[in-house]
Amino acid sequence: MEWPVAVLAVWSVTSALSLCSPNYYVLDDGAGLGRVFDGVGGLSGGGATSRLLVNYEEPYRGQILDYLFKPNFGASLHILKVEIGGDAQTTDGTEPSHMHYENDENYFRGYEWWLMKEAKKRNPNITLIGLPWAFPGWVGHGKNWPYDFPDITAAYVVNWILGAKQYHDLDIQYVGIWNERNYDSKYIKVLRSMLDRVGLSDVGIIAADGDWSIANSMIIDQLLYDSVEVIGAHYPGTTTVPDALKTQKALWSSEDYSTFNDEVGGGCWARILNQNYINGLMTATISWNLVASYYDKLPFGRDGLMTAEEPWSGNYVVESPIWITAHTTQFTQPGWTYLQTVGHLAQGGSYVSLTDGKGNLTVVIETMTHNHSVCVRPPLPKFNVTSQNATFQLKGSFVSIKELHVWRSQFNFKTKKPVFFEKQTPLTVMNGSFTLNLAEDEVYTLTTITTGQKGSYPDPPPSACFPKVYKDDFNVRNPPFSEAPDFADQTGVFEYYNNLTDPGPHTFTLRQVLTERPITWATDADQTISVIGDYEWENLTVTCDVFMESVRTGGVFIAARVDKGGQSIRSTNGIFFWVFADGTYKVTNDLAGQAVLAEGQSGTRAYGWHTLSLTVTGPLASGMLNGYPLWKNAVVLNPKNGWAAIGTHSFELAQFDNFAIVAQ
């Protein structure tokens, strides 16, 4: 028989559990406190993980944002970390830079500005962080490395922070250091000096935003030590290293989770939110990613706190990590302090306790079993969790607490009927003590805070495939975002282009704007490409007007059945119909242009509009140029399905207009 919580609390007073029992836990602030809590957050970027979110229509877009950021509603996130777009592939796509070129500044490209403002509307106290995952090529003067000219790189980052304030009234509190595999001590010092010089001394540096290795350098280099406010690690596996602890700096898991957002993903998130502090004294944990709002077949599909990948239907899914987040975020705030009395439960699981220093107490308990809390990385050592009774004794300033509010999540893996973030009957505390019957795979919050709420909206529209008939003429005079709806740039940057000096039919187009390979750690392609549509498409016709701006070397393509994206974009296959400014065409089975299916003369030239049409049916593909057949019946055995796409032969200026798809 499972006793109600309140009955167990009374029973605990005369329980046979002695004060020496391993199932007895003290919550006490009398001997001092632990570290200051800095919050729980989500990460938009690294890269292009919020790409489809901006294309949702209201009210659904606002509802998604409420589940993420609205206090006392859903995840109620304390931190939003965004990518400082660098024009490069950085996992699932490309985000545009505020400085494509050295003499270019534009602080309205991309959607991260919009996202930060929407988060701020809902939670004015949210902590904002920027991190460059990549840089435009000019920053490295031709090298795939951004630190040979630290003054240039620092100015590039500082300009972004200043632009956030000047153009969007956004105060960036922290900036991270690229990249997770390397750091440059000289650059960090230059960045700190430049921030201070322009009045941004309140902006903290998170370094190396990768692993803990910078800690050793900080111990022996006082100027580096003074430059860094937070040591940030990615996927630390809940542990830190002695050198990091020696620094006495704040320690953050500045990128974590990265796990498919089913119930096991929710279990991963529940475990690390507690144990990052218990095992590693990390006072903030930030999820990659914030919301899975990118095409599902890109790398790490559905690795967000919730899923919003169908703007064409309006469908979204509030996944388990949203409610697991709420167990902590709705009942704590940055500035609260961990008690020293935190730790592991005797039969597995863990508990943390935090206070605001004003008499409030929040305790979060998780009993996630090994197989139900595996994260994508790092490997999880074996451990056991079994059902248990746990008695908690309140001491110090908490001894007078008479009642605690209770919120519970039960994953119920056996019945496959989970219940998340359910409010329970308040728990009566007798003589400062209470006992809980803890089953496997549960999360509890016990708190003096009364404002918790499980927010809800009416069900969104049902899931639906990408429309089989799709058109876009890009005729938007003042577009709300620099990218056209539903296009997902994988290499290169495709932006709305309004050539208002040309009154012709192609005044408004989509333009690929990069002329130089950016600096990135990911595998970029030599060709630029933006994908769109349904990955399951097999038979379809893609049509688009194209305009080359490179006289001798220009080339553009339209494509179907594109089978890879993200970090794998260099090796993608499909059916690619290319035309070139030298008057030739080519049909290839790969983006690299090596597997040639057909080729010949086309008569195409730069600075003239041409209409390309590609039809793929079964194993055969045909192409038309300006309404006339150019080639037909090219045999294509693989791939069998994939996205539609547009792109260019190299990093070069080119324009696209009147894009259309008809799929069967």
XYZ file of C-alpha atoms in Angstrom:
664
model
C 0.000 0.000 0.000
C 1.281 3.501 -0.877
C 0.545 5.992 1.910
C -0.459 9.582 1.067
C 2.312 12.113 1.568
C 0.566 13.908 4.418
C -0.033 10.644 6.314
C 3.591 9.684 5.912
C 4.629 13.049 7.313
C 2.703 12.390 10.509
C 3.929 8.805 10.640
C 7.480 10.022 10.361
C 7.406 11.503 13.861
C 7.139 8.055 15.436
C 8.871 6.243 12.633
C 11.377 3.581 13.391
C 13.825 5.442 11.183
C 16.456 6.651 13.613
C 18.556 9.751 13.247
C 21.423 7.458 12.298
C 19.546 5.858 9.405
C 21.144 6.225 5.960
C 17.700 7.381 4.806
C 17.802 10.409 7.115
C 18.763 13.789 5.608
C 19.247 17.129 7.333
C 18.367 20.440 5.622
C 20.221 23.082 7.587
C 21.600 26.562 6.955
C 23.056 26.864 10.423
C 26.567 25.844 9.422
C 26.664 28.225 6.476
C 25.534 28.058 2.882
C 26.872 26.660 -0.363
C 27.318 28.468 -3.661
C 24.988 31.049 -5.164
C 22.569 29.639 -7.731
C 22.876 31.268 -11.179
C 19.942 29.653 -12.947
C 18.730 27.201 -15.572
C 18.764 28.138 -19.234
C 18.324 27.210 -22.856
C 20.523 27.799 -25.870
C 19.359 29.113 -29.233
C 22.032 28.546 -31.827
C 25.046 26.412 -32.411
C 23.538 26.487 -34.936
C 20.218 27.615 -36.332
C 18.181 25.566 -33.854
C 15.373 28.166 -33.608
C 15.171 28.596 -37.391
C 11.563 27.469 -37.863
C 10.175 29.109 -34.709
C 9.993 32.564 -36.242
C 7.783 31.279 -39.061
C 4.954 30.217 -36.731
C 1.833 32.327 -36.900
C 0.182 33.700 -33.795
C -1.150 32.650 -31.382
C 1.037 29.539 -31.588
C 4.377 31.323 -31.662
C 3.503 33.298 -28.556
C 2.317 30.151 -26.810
C 5.619 28.398 -27.488
C 7.505 31.387 -26.106
C 5.312 31.383 -22.994
C 6.098 27.728 -22.318
C 9.786 28.589 -22.510
C 10.089 31.941 -20.768
C 6.920 33.084 -18.983
C 7.463 32.941 -15.207
C 5.288 30.491 -13.295
C 3.860 28.984 -16.447
C 6.191 26.445 -18.061
C 9.967 26.110 -18.098
C 10.261 29.667 -16.710
C 13.865 29.816 -17.867
C 16.320 32.055 -16.032
C 18.921 32.185 -18.829
C 18.859 32.565 -22.604
C 22.114 31.952 -24.442
C 22.207 32.776 -28.159
C 24.621 32.352 -31.009
C 26.402 35.443 -32.247
C 25.827 34.522 -35.874
C 29.036 33.938 -37.822
C 27.777 33.128 -41.357
C 28.834 29.486 -40.986
C 27.466 25.998 -40.491
C 27.632 25.332 -36.751
C 25.589 22.109 -36.312
C 22.144 22.364 -37.936
C 22.589 25.404 -40.102
C 23.994 28.869 -40.635
C 23.107 32.032 -38.716
C 23.887 35.406 -40.307
C 26.533 37.726 -38.914
C 26.050 41.366 -37.994
C 29.221 42.006 -40.043
C 29.404 39.961 -43.242
C 32.330 42.155 -44.293
C 34.790 44.381 -42.451
C 33.007 47.593 -43.462
C 29.508 46.171 -42.971
C 27.327 46.436 -39.864
C 23.679 45.413 -39.613
C 22.028 44.601 -36.297
C 18.723 43.376 -37.692
C 19.827 40.168 -39.395
C 18.662 36.834 -38.092
C 16.166 36.059 -35.365
C 18.242 36.001 -32.177
C 17.562 39.715 -31.519
C 13.848 39.025 -31.768
C 14.105 35.967 -29.535
C 15.998 37.835 -26.812
C 13.420 40.625 -26.852
C 10.542 38.141 -26.616
C 12.230 36.391 -23.705
C 12.808 39.750 -22.012
C 9.153 40.737 -22.454
C 8.131 37.663 -20.518
C 10.895 37.717 -17.936
C 12.578 41.124 -17.547
C 15.156 39.531 -15.233
C 16.328 36.865 -17.672
C 20.115 36.566 -18.065
C 21.286 37.050 -21.672
C 24.466 35.441 -23.013
C 26.099 35.616 -26.450
C 28.628 33.186 -27.878
C 30.190 33.133 -31.360
C 30.314 29.600 -32.762
C 31.894 30.918 -35.970
C 33.204 34.111 -37.570
C 33.077 35.682 -41.038
C 36.217 34.918 -43.024
C 37.549 38.470 -42.912
C 38.083 38.208 -39.137
C 40.834 35.625 -39.701
C 42.398 37.333 -42.733
C 42.071 34.160 -44.784
C 42.838 31.643 -42.023
C 40.328 29.293 -40.413
C 41.297 30.676 -37.004
C 39.972 33.837 -35.323
C 42.736 34.615 -32.822
C 45.747 35.653 -34.900
C 44.347 39.199 -34.807
C 42.777 39.393 -31.323
C 41.967 43.108 -31.553
C 39.870 42.518 -34.682
C 38.051 39.542 -33.190
C 37.393 41.327 -29.902
C 36.054 44.401 -31.717
C 33.743 42.161 -33.743
C 32.258 40.642 -30.552
C 32.105 43.961 -28.686
C 30.270 45.549 -31.618
C 27.596 42.859 -31.318
C 27.130 43.630 -27.610
C 26.995 47.368 -28.261
C 24.549 46.810 -31.148
C 22.289 44.750 -28.908
C 21.942 47.737 -26.608
C 21.837 50.509 -29.206
C 19.349 48.924 -31.576
C 17.348 46.571 -29.346
C 17.808 47.881 -25.791
C 19.196 44.503 -24.757
C 21.789 44.249 -22.002
C 24.056 41.273 -22.605
C 25.364 40.052 -19.253
C 27.886 37.457 -20.419
C 29.858 36.581 -23.521
C 31.442 33.202 -24.203
C 34.719 32.354 -25.898
C 34.878 30.440 -29.187
C 35.335 27.512 -29.359
C 34.774 24.430 -27.277
C 37.984 22.777 -28.459
C 40.507 25.583 -28.029
C 40.920 28.905 -26.302
C 43.394 31.739 -26.616
C 44.528 33.434 -23.401
C 45.751 36.552 -25.175
C 42.404 37.051 -26.883
C 40.511 36.684 -23.602
C 42.641 39.418 -22.024
C 42.219 41.681 -25.063
C 38.460 41.145 -24.993
C 38.304 41.956 -21.275
C 40.326 45.128 -21.794
C 38.172 46.237 -24.734
C 34.922 45.574 -22.868
C 36.158 47.683 -19.969
C 37.350 50.448 -22.266
C 33.941 50.918 -23.938
C 31.970 50.904 -20.691
C 31.019 47.211 -20.643
C 32.835 46.265 -17.457
C 29.629 44.588 -16.209
C 29.730 42.060 -19.050
C 31.301 38.887 -17.717
C 33.417 36.505 -19.783
C 32.617 32.781 -19.718
C 35.688 30.764 -20.623
C 36.618 28.600 -22.214
C 33.019 27.573 -22.812
C 34.344 24.112 -23.607
C 36.077 22.058 -20.933
C 37.783 22.765 -17.607
C 41.326 23.038 -19.011
C 41.494 26.822 -18.756
C 41.416 26.545 -14.958
C 45.062 25.522 -14.775
C 46.087 28.522 -16.872
C 44.016 30.852 -14.696
C 45.774 29.656 -11.545
C 49.184 30.649 -12.882
C 48.158 33.732 -14.891
C 46.673 36.481 -12.720
C 45.580 38.686 -15.632
C 43.748 35.771 -17.236
C 42.210 34.945 -13.852
C 40.953 38.509 -13.481
C 39.546 38.499 -17.015
C 37.281 35.467 -16.552
C 34.139 35.597 -14.416
C 32.754 32.110 -15.081
C 34.440 28.855 -16.043
C 32.061 27.135 -18.429
C 32.207 23.503 -19.518
C 30.237 21.568 -22.124
C 28.703 18.191 -21.246
C 30.741 17.759 -18.062
C 28.970 14.587 -16.958
C 28.071 16.351 -13.652
C 31.728 16.471 -12.526
C 34.446 19.090 -12.412
C 38.210 19.012 -11.762
C 40.294 20.139 -8.751
C 41.876 23.068 -10.597
C 38.462 24.526 -11.427
C 37.440 24.314 -7.777
C 40.702 25.939 -6.697
C 39.925 29.072 -8.691
C 36.812 29.752 -6.558
C 35.197 31.076 -9.746
C 31.593 30.324 -10.609
C 31.385 26.999 -12.447
C 28.694 26.472 -15.077
C 27.619 23.692 -17.338
C 27.352 26.230 -20.127
C 26.137 23.664 -22.671
C 24.517 20.405 -21.636
C 21.707 17.911 -22.333
C 21.738 17.630 -26.173
C 19.433 14.612 -25.855
C 16.287 13.476 -27.683
C 13.375 14.999 -25.799
C 11.333 11.891 -25.060
C 10.873 10.679 -21.481
C 14.457 9.355 -21.270
C 15.593 12.821 -22.323
C 13.462 14.272 -19.552
C 15.118 11.851 -17.136
C 18.571 12.922 -18.322
C 17.626 16.558 -17.712
C 16.189 15.820 -14.250
C 19.328 14.003 -13.158
C 21.874 16.548 -14.372
C 19.958 19.585 -13.092
C 20.456 18.251 -9.569
C 23.744 16.447 -9.877
C 25.664 19.132 -11.751
C 25.711 20.957 -8.436
C 25.956 17.961 -6.117
C 28.890 16.366 -7.954
C 30.480 19.381 -9.606
C 29.349 22.536 -7.765
C 28.039 23.941 -11.059
C 25.577 26.712 -10.321
C 24.023 27.040 -13.784
C 23.029 24.497 -16.412
C 22.141 25.508 -19.974
C 20.397 23.150 -22.363
C 21.413 22.721 -25.966
C 19.039 23.392 -27.328
C 16.251 25.686 -26.266
C 13.578 24.449 -28.666
C 13.828 21.860 -31.427
C 12.725 24.212 -34.185
C 14.698 22.906 -37.154
C 14.065 20.158 -39.689
C 13.858 16.847 -37.870
C 16.294 15.005 -40.170
C 19.073 17.468 -39.475
C 21.635 16.356 -36.855
C 20.345 15.981 -33.287
C 16.694 16.146 -34.314
C 14.341 16.919 -31.405
C 17.142 17.650 -28.947
C 15.369 20.713 -27.505
C 13.427 21.272 -24.319
C 10.290 21.164 -26.483
C 9.484 20.616 -30.168
C 8.247 23.250 -32.632
C 9.233 22.101 -36.119
C 6.008 22.646 -38.116
C 5.267 26.332 -38.649
C 3.210 25.407 -41.726
C 0.748 23.467 -39.519
C 1.066 25.372 -36.233
C 1.669 22.114 -34.383
C 4.109 22.022 -31.449
C 4.674 19.622 -28.568
C 5.377 20.501 -24.938
C 7.840 17.758 -24.071
C 8.793 16.380 -20.648
C 11.936 18.553 -20.192
C 9.720 21.650 -19.983
C 8.044 20.361 -16.829
C 11.242 18.924 -15.389
C 12.753 22.397 -15.745
C 9.768 23.897 -13.931
C 10.503 21.769 -10.862
C 13.550 23.991 -10.284
C 12.905 27.265 -12.080
C 9.423 28.045 -10.776
C 10.553 27.774 -7.151
C 14.011 29.348 -7.227
C 15.653 32.384 -8.784
C 19.234 33.384 -9.583
C 20.645 34.818 -6.379
C 19.200 32.069 -4.218
C 21.826 29.957 -2.467
C 22.346 26.228 -2.261
C 22.493 24.757 1.216
C 25.572 22.812 2.127
C 23.218 19.941 2.876
C 22.710 18.525 -0.607
C 23.615 15.081 -1.829
C 22.741 11.595 -2.976
C 19.978 9.417 -1.580
C 20.899 6.128 0.043
C 19.061 3.962 -2.509
C 19.977 6.163 -5.466
C 18.827 9.524 -6.710
C 19.668 12.941 -5.347
C 18.361 16.032 -3.605
C 19.288 19.712 -3.655
C 18.029 22.418 -1.344
C 18.085 26.176 -1.911
C 17.029 29.266 -0.004
C 16.468 32.932 -0.772
C 17.899 33.881 2.621
C 14.513 35.249 3.651
C 13.046 32.072 5.094
C 12.000 30.386 1.867
C 13.155 26.872 1.127
C 12.947 24.743 -2.033
C 13.992 21.098 -2.205
C 14.195 19.213 -5.514
C 14.483 15.423 -5.415
C 15.038 13.044 -8.341
C 15.131 9.257 -8.400
C 15.945 8.652 -12.056
C 17.214 5.176 -12.858
C 20.216 4.638 -15.100
C 18.505 3.484 -18.287
C 15.840 6.155 -17.981
C 18.237 9.094 -17.594
C 20.966 8.502 -20.172
C 22.146 11.679 -21.906
C 23.615 11.642 -25.393
C 27.029 12.373 -23.850
C 29.193 11.657 -21.971
C 28.813 7.916 -21.226
C 26.904 7.318 -18.009
C 28.525 4.968 -15.454
C 26.301 2.267 -14.010
C 24.356 2.989 -10.820
C 21.291 1.609 -9.071
C 18.127 3.312 -7.859
C 15.387 1.557 -5.877
C 12.222 2.670 -4.113
C 12.909 4.115 -0.688
C 11.589 6.084 2.246
C 13.504 9.288 2.912
C 13.160 11.315 6.082
C 14.179 14.985 6.022
C 14.856 17.048 9.119
C 14.638 20.845 8.898
C 17.082 22.760 11.043
C 18.486 26.253 11.361
C 16.160 28.979 10.089
C 13.839 26.365 8.550
C 12.832 24.716 11.801
C 9.685 26.804 12.065
C 8.324 25.743 8.639
C 4.989 23.983 9.165
C 3.955 23.228 5.583
C 5.557 22.615 2.213
C 3.891 22.732 -1.191
C 4.486 19.611 -3.233
C 4.847 19.145 -7.002
C 5.485 15.707 -8.463
C 6.394 14.138 -11.799
C 6.124 10.394 -12.343
C 7.639 9.015 -15.531
C 5.814 5.662 -15.229
C 7.944 3.915 -17.830
C 6.181 0.581 -17.230
C 2.672 1.867 -17.869
C 3.819 4.485 -20.393
C 1.398 6.923 -18.783
C 3.622 9.652 -17.359
C 2.285 12.456 -15.200
C 4.372 15.619 -15.144
C 4.446 18.568 -12.775
C 1.313 17.696 -10.847
C 0.442 19.651 -7.745
C -0.077 17.478 -4.658
C -1.721 18.062 -1.312
C 0.509 20.316 0.835
C 2.760 18.396 3.174
C 2.489 19.027 6.894
C 5.840 19.227 8.645
C 5.758 17.799 12.185
C 8.533 18.776 14.593
C 10.619 19.893 11.628
C 10.480 16.460 10.023
C 8.777 14.755 7.095
C 9.132 11.476 5.223
C 8.551 10.725 1.567
C 7.921 7.393 -0.093
C 10.045 7.750 -3.228
C 9.489 5.393 -6.133
C 11.852 4.980 -9.068
C 11.866 7.625 -11.814
C 10.180 10.447 -9.950
C 10.880 14.138 -9.416
C 9.586 16.062 -6.408
C 9.689 19.716 -5.505
C 8.927 20.650 -1.888
C 8.795 24.372 -1.344
C 7.499 27.299 0.661
C 6.878 29.145 -2.644
C 3.176 29.346 -3.495
C 3.220 30.723 -7.037
C 3.886 27.540 -9.037
C 1.560 26.846 -11.946
C 1.269 24.308 -14.735
C 0.400 26.612 -17.584
C -1.648 25.359 -20.494
C -3.200 26.397 -23.779
C -5.753 24.670 -25.987
C -4.197 21.940 -28.099
C -2.369 23.336 -31.135
C -3.404 22.244 -34.628
C -2.608 18.626 -35.529
C 0.708 17.696 -37.073
C 0.864 17.933 -40.865
C 3.472 17.408 -43.554
C 5.086 20.319 -45.357
C 2.659 21.463 -48.094
C 3.114 19.651 -51.388
C 2.491 22.843 -53.329
C 4.677 25.723 -52.157
C 5.541 29.097 -53.689
C 7.487 32.165 -52.619
C 8.167 35.231 -54.754
C 10.004 37.009 -51.892
C 8.028 40.217 -52.559
C 8.273 41.621 -49.042
C 9.287 45.274 -48.900
C 10.056 45.325 -45.169
C 10.607 41.702 -44.120
C 10.420 41.007 -40.375
C 13.458 38.717 -40.613
C 16.371 38.589 -43.026
C 15.655 34.963 -43.992
C 12.750 33.768 -46.133
C 10.271 31.472 -44.365
C 11.186 27.793 -44.037
C 14.510 27.990 -45.905
C 17.250 26.498 -43.736
C 20.681 27.774 -44.786
C 23.275 25.014 -44.449
C 26.258 26.751 -46.023
C 26.198 30.398 -47.035
C 23.627 33.032 -46.101
C 20.486 33.615 -48.164
C 18.837 36.950 -47.351
C 15.950 39.002 -48.617
C 17.293 41.465 -51.157
C 15.277 44.525 -52.071
C 16.896 46.208 -55.071
C 14.671 49.274 -55.020
C 16.647 50.863 -57.871
C 15.338 48.115 -60.187
C 11.608 48.564 -60.878
C 11.460 45.305 -62.843
C 9.820 41.989 -61.970
C 12.801 40.912 -59.854
C 13.017 43.868 -57.486
C 12.532 41.578 -54.476
C 14.673 38.442 -54.418
C 16.549 36.055 -52.165
C 20.298 36.615 -52.396
C 23.294 34.549 -51.349
C 25.562 37.219 -49.872
C 28.825 35.573 -48.799
C 31.919 35.874 -50.970
C 34.417 34.255 -48.589
C 34.480 31.035 -46.598
C 33.754 31.735 -42.918
C 35.720 30.485 -39.915
C 34.055 27.452 -38.379
C 34.863 24.244 -36.526
C 32.131 22.350 -38.389
C 32.467 20.717 -41.807
C 31.354 23.397 -44.231
C 30.811 22.694 -47.923
C 32.626 24.489 -50.730
C 29.218 25.281 -52.179
C 26.452 27.271 -50.521
C 23.090 25.577 -50.046
C 19.748 26.216 -48.364
C 17.252 23.367 -47.928
C 13.480 23.450 -47.631
C 10.484 21.154 -47.538
C 9.772 17.550 -46.594
C 12.651 15.115 -46.225
C 10.364 12.270 -47.309
C 9.705 13.814 -50.737
C 10.542 11.460 -53.607
C 8.808 12.749 -56.754
C 8.620 16.493 -57.253
C 9.246 19.461 -59.500
C 11.357 22.388 -58.291
C 11.305 25.662 -60.231
C 13.219 28.875 -59.597
C 14.441 32.001 -61.381
C 18.198 32.441 -60.922
C 20.640 35.316 -61.447
C 24.424 34.943 -61.351
C 26.602 37.898 -60.359
C 30.060 36.398 -61.007
C 30.878 36.874 -64.682
C 33.480 34.152 -65.271
C 33.122 31.742 -62.366
C 29.465 32.063 -61.393
C 27.226 29.055 -60.943
C 23.890 28.273 -59.283
C 21.722 25.216 -58.781
C 18.319 23.949 -57.770
C 18.054 20.489 -56.236
C 15.775 17.687 -55.079
C 16.178 14.672 -52.789
C 18.928 16.370 -50.773
C 19.687 13.711 -48.178
C 21.988 15.367 -45.621
C 22.342 18.643 -43.798
C 24.035 20.231 -40.837
C 27.529 19.017 -40.077
C 27.192 16.410 -42.836
C 26.362 18.902 -45.577
C 29.694 18.506 -47.373
C 28.883 14.874 -48.231
C 25.240 15.364 -49.162
C 23.778 13.634 -52.197
C 20.699 14.395 -54.276
C 19.886 15.606 -57.777
C 21.573 18.944 -58.467
C 20.813 20.933 -61.635
C 23.590 23.488 -62.171
C 23.973 26.299 -64.698
C 27.114 28.377 -65.061
C 28.059 31.842 -66.257
C 30.353 30.310 -68.891
C 27.329 28.972 -70.799
C 27.350 25.370 -69.568
C 25.182 23.191 -67.363
C 25.755 20.086 -65.284
C 23.593 17.563 -63.453
C 25.216 15.838 -60.501
C 24.301 13.287 -57.889
C 26.186 15.179 -55.159
C 26.675 18.692 -53.833
C 30.417 18.446 -54.457
C 29.678 18.177 -58.177
C 31.827 15.091 -58.756
C 29.207 12.475 -59.663
C 28.108 13.842 -63.053
C 24.864 12.527 -64.544
C 24.653 14.892 -67.537
C 26.391 17.997 -68.868
C 26.519 20.256 -71.887
C 25.935 23.748 -73.271
C 23.208 25.953 -71.794
C 23.927 29.456 -73.091
C 23.509 30.863 -69.574
C 25.367 34.032 -68.599
C 25.808 36.262 -65.564
C 23.605 39.328 -65.114
C 20.609 37.807 -66.799
C 17.633 35.973 -65.323
C 17.093 32.315 -66.170
C 14.303 29.961 -65.101
C 15.374 26.477 -64.013
C 12.978 23.577 -63.557
C 13.922 20.154 -62.186
C 11.511 17.201 -62.264
C 12.297 13.916 -60.516
C 10.022 10.894 -60.913
C 11.168 7.507 -59.703
C 14.678 6.804 -61.084
C 14.514 9.498 -63.769
C 15.212 13.238 -63.660
C 14.756 15.941 -66.304
C 15.537 19.643 -66.473
C 14.192 22.671 -68.286
C 15.802 26.049 -68.938
C 13.593 29.058 -69.637
C 10.630 26.797 -70.405
C 12.440 24.486 -72.843
C 13.809 20.979 -72.177
C 17.579 21.075 -71.643
C 18.186 17.477 -70.543
C 15.999 14.509 -69.691
C 15.896 10.981 -68.335
C 19.044 11.152 -66.255
C 19.081 7.944 -64.209
C 19.119 8.532 -60.459
C 19.144 5.420 -58.282
C 19.932 7.142 -54.972
C 18.963 8.899 -52.820
C 15.316 7.906 -52.795
C 14.079 11.005 -50.956
C 15.153 14.308 -49.430
C 14.644 18.069 -49.287
C 14.482 20.585 -52.098
C 17.297 23.141 -52.211
C 18.907 26.140 -53.891
C 22.524 27.192 -53.844
C 25.646 28.469 -55.563
C 28.794 26.938 -57.030
C 31.037 28.727 -54.540
C 30.916 31.571 -52.047
C 29.571 34.119 -54.528
C 26.769 36.621 -54.980
C 23.676 35.204 -56.675
C 19.922 35.789 -56.575
C 16.837 33.568 -56.576
C 13.209 34.444 -57.269
C 9.812 32.835 -57.847
C 10.707 29.627 -56.063
C 8.092 26.876 -56.364
C 7.658 23.215 -55.477
C 5.041 20.716 -56.599
C 5.457 17.357 -54.876
C 3.492 14.162 -55.515
